[in-house]
Amino acid sequence: MKRIEAVVRPEKLQDVKNALVNIGATGMTLEDVRGFGRQKGQTSTYRGISYTVEFLTKKRLVLVVPDDQLDLILQTVTSAAATGTIGDGKIFVSSVEEAIRIRTGETGEPAL
Ligand SMILES: Nc1ncnc2c1ncn2[C@@H]1O[C@H](COP(=O)(O)OP(=O)(O)OP(=O)(O)O)[C@@H](O)[C@H]1O
Ligand SMILES: [Mg+2]
């Protein structure tokens, strides 16, 4: 199992969610987050120089998915979240050792 953490633009959240549901995602967690990337939160500069670092509002989607769905989900998020301009977001992938579906006691990928 893989954990996908996608930090996306708030205005792209619905597009990303709908695209993920359409390809069969069984669940996800949404968090309101703030952060900055390479531009240090600057959306414009004064005389080309920025002095402050600002946190920008983003949405973070977390999904744990079966290994064989990873590539499709990464492509889907990337495509749905993109505008082609700075601040489109970032995706982090990590390995997950175990999952448990509390109601049924299922474990591993069947629990997802
Ligand atoms: N290295 C990182 N570690 C943790 N979070 C990050 C990292 N890079 C970006 N983020 C998160 O992703 C959000 C969006 O990042 P952003 O898309 O601006 O990345 P970038 O590397 O600056 O790319 P771009 O040049 O396209 O803007 C940030 O506000 C922050 O929340
Ligand atoms: Mg950036």
Coordinates of C-alpha atoms and ligand atoms in Angstrom, one line a residue:
M1 CA 0.0 0.0 0.0
K2 CA 1.1 3.6 -0.7
R3 CA 0.2 6.8 1.0
I4 CA -0.3 9.7 -1.4
E5 CA -0.2 13.2 0.1
A6 CA -1.3 15.8 -2.5
V7 CA -1.0 19.5 -1.6
V8 CA -3.2 21.3 -4.1
R9 CA -4.8 24.7 -4.9
P10 CA -8.1 25.2 -3.0
E11 CA -9.8 26.1 -6.2
K12 CA -8.7 22.7 -7.7
L13 CA -10.0 20.6 -4.9
Q14 CA -13.4 19.7 -6.4
D15 CA -11.8 18.8 -9.8
V16 CA -9.2 16.6 -8.1
K17 CA -11.8 14.9 -5.8
N18 CA -14.2 14.2 -8.7
A19 CA -11.4 12.8 -10.9
L20 CA -10.3 10.5 -8.1
V21 CA -13.9 9.3 -7.4
N22 CA -14.3 8.7 -11.1
I23 CA -11.4 6.3 -11.2
G24 CA -12.6 4.4 -8.2
A25 CA -10.9 5.9 -5.2
T26 CA -12.5 4.3 -2.1
G27 CA -11.6 6.9 0.4
M28 CA -9.6 10.0 1.2
T29 CA -8.9 12.5 4.0
L30 CA -9.0 16.3 3.5
E31 CA -7.1 18.8 5.5
D32 CA -6.9 22.6 5.4
V33 CA -3.2 23.5 5.4
R34 CA -0.9 26.4 4.9
G35 CA 2.6 26.2 3.3
F36 CA 5.1 27.6 0.9
G37 CA 7.3 26.3 -1.8
R38 CA 10.2 27.7 -3.8
Q39 CA 8.7 31.2 -4.1
K40 CA 8.4 31.3 -0.3
G41 CA 4.7 32.2 -0.6
Q42 CA 5.3 35.2 -2.9
T43 CA 2.7 35.7 -5.5
S44 CA 4.4 39.0 -6.7
T45 CA 7.5 40.9 -6.0
Y46 CA 8.3 44.6 -5.4
R47 CA 11.1 45.7 -7.6
G48 CA 12.0 42.1 -8.1
I49 CA 12.9 41.6 -4.4
S50 CA 10.8 39.9 -1.7
Y51 CA 11.7 40.1 1.9
T52 CA 9.0 38.1 3.7
V53 CA 8.0 34.5 3.7
E54 CA 4.2 34.0 3.6
F55 CA 2.2 30.8 4.2
L56 CA -0.4 30.3 1.4
T57 CA -3.7 28.5 2.0
K58 CA -3.7 25.0 0.4
K59 CA -5.7 21.8 0.6
R60 CA -4.0 18.5 1.4
L61 CA -5.6 15.3 0.3
V62 CA -4.4 12.0 1.8
L63 CA -5.1 8.7 0.2
V64 CA -3.9 5.2 1.0
V65 CA -4.1 3.1 -2.2
P66 CA -3.3 -0.4 -3.5
D67 CA 0.2 -0.6 -5.1
D68 CA -1.3 -1.4 -8.5
Q69 CA -3.4 1.8 -8.5
L70 CA -0.5 4.2 -7.6
D71 CA 0.5 5.3 -11.1
L72 CA -3.1 5.9 -12.2
I73 CA -3.9 8.0 -9.1
L74 CA -0.7 10.0 -9.5
Q75 CA -1.5 10.8 -13.1
T76 CA -5.1 11.7 -12.2
V77 CA -4.1 14.1 -9.4
T78 CA -1.4 15.7 -11.5
S79 CA -3.6 16.2 -14.4
A80 CA -6.6 17.5 -12.4
A81 CA -4.6 19.8 -10.1
A82 CA -2.5 21.5 -12.8
T83 CA -2.9 25.0 -14.1
G84 CA 0.7 25.3 -15.4
T85 CA 1.6 28.2 -13.2
I86 CA 3.6 28.5 -10.0
G87 CA 1.9 27.1 -6.9
D88 CA 0.2 24.2 -8.5
G89 CA 1.2 22.0 -5.6
K90 CA 3.2 18.9 -4.9
I91 CA 2.6 15.2 -4.3
F92 CA 4.5 13.0 -1.8
V93 CA 4.4 9.2 -1.9
S94 CA 5.3 6.9 1.0
S95 CA 4.9 3.2 1.9
V96 CA 2.2 2.1 4.3
E97 CA 2.8 -1.1 6.4
E98 CA -0.8 -1.8 7.5
A99 CA -4.4 -0.8 7.3
I100 CA -7.3 -2.0 9.3
R101 CA -11.0 -1.5 8.5
I102 CA -12.4 -1.2 12.0
R103 CA -15.9 -2.5 11.3
T104 CA -14.9 -5.7 9.6
G105 CA -11.4 -6.3 11.0
E106 CA -10.1 -6.7 7.4
T107 CA -6.4 -5.9 7.0
G108 CA -4.1 -4.9 4.2
E109 CA -5.4 -3.9 0.8
P110 CA -8.8 -5.4 1.3
A111 CA -9.3 -2.9 4.2
L112 CA -8.9 0.0 1.9
Ligands
LIG1 N1 9.5 20.4 0.0 C1 8.3 20.5 0.5 N2 8.0 20.0 1.7 C2 6.7 20.1 2.2 N3 5.7 20.8 1.6 C3 6.0 21.4 0.4 C4 7.3 21.3 -0.2 N4 7.2 22.0 -1.3 C5 6.0 22.4 -1.4 N5 5.2 22.1 -0.4 C6 3.8 22.4 -0.1 O1 3.2 22.5 -1.4 C7 2.6 23.7 -1.5 C8 2.7 24.1 -3.0 O2 4.0 24.2 -3.4 P1 4.4 24.8 -4.8 O3 3.5 24.2 -5.8 O4 4.5 26.3 -4.7 O5 5.9 24.1 -5.0 P2 7.1 24.7 -5.8 O6 8.2 23.8 -5.6 O7 7.3 26.1 -5.3 O8 6.6 24.6 -7.3 P3 6.2 25.9 -8.3 O9 7.5 26.5 -8.7 O10 5.5 25.2 -9.4 O11 5.4 26.8 -7.4 C9 3.3 24.6 -0.6 O12 2.5 25.7 -0.2 C10 3.6 23.7 0.6 O13 2.4 23.6 1.4
MG2 MG 5.8 27.5 -5.6

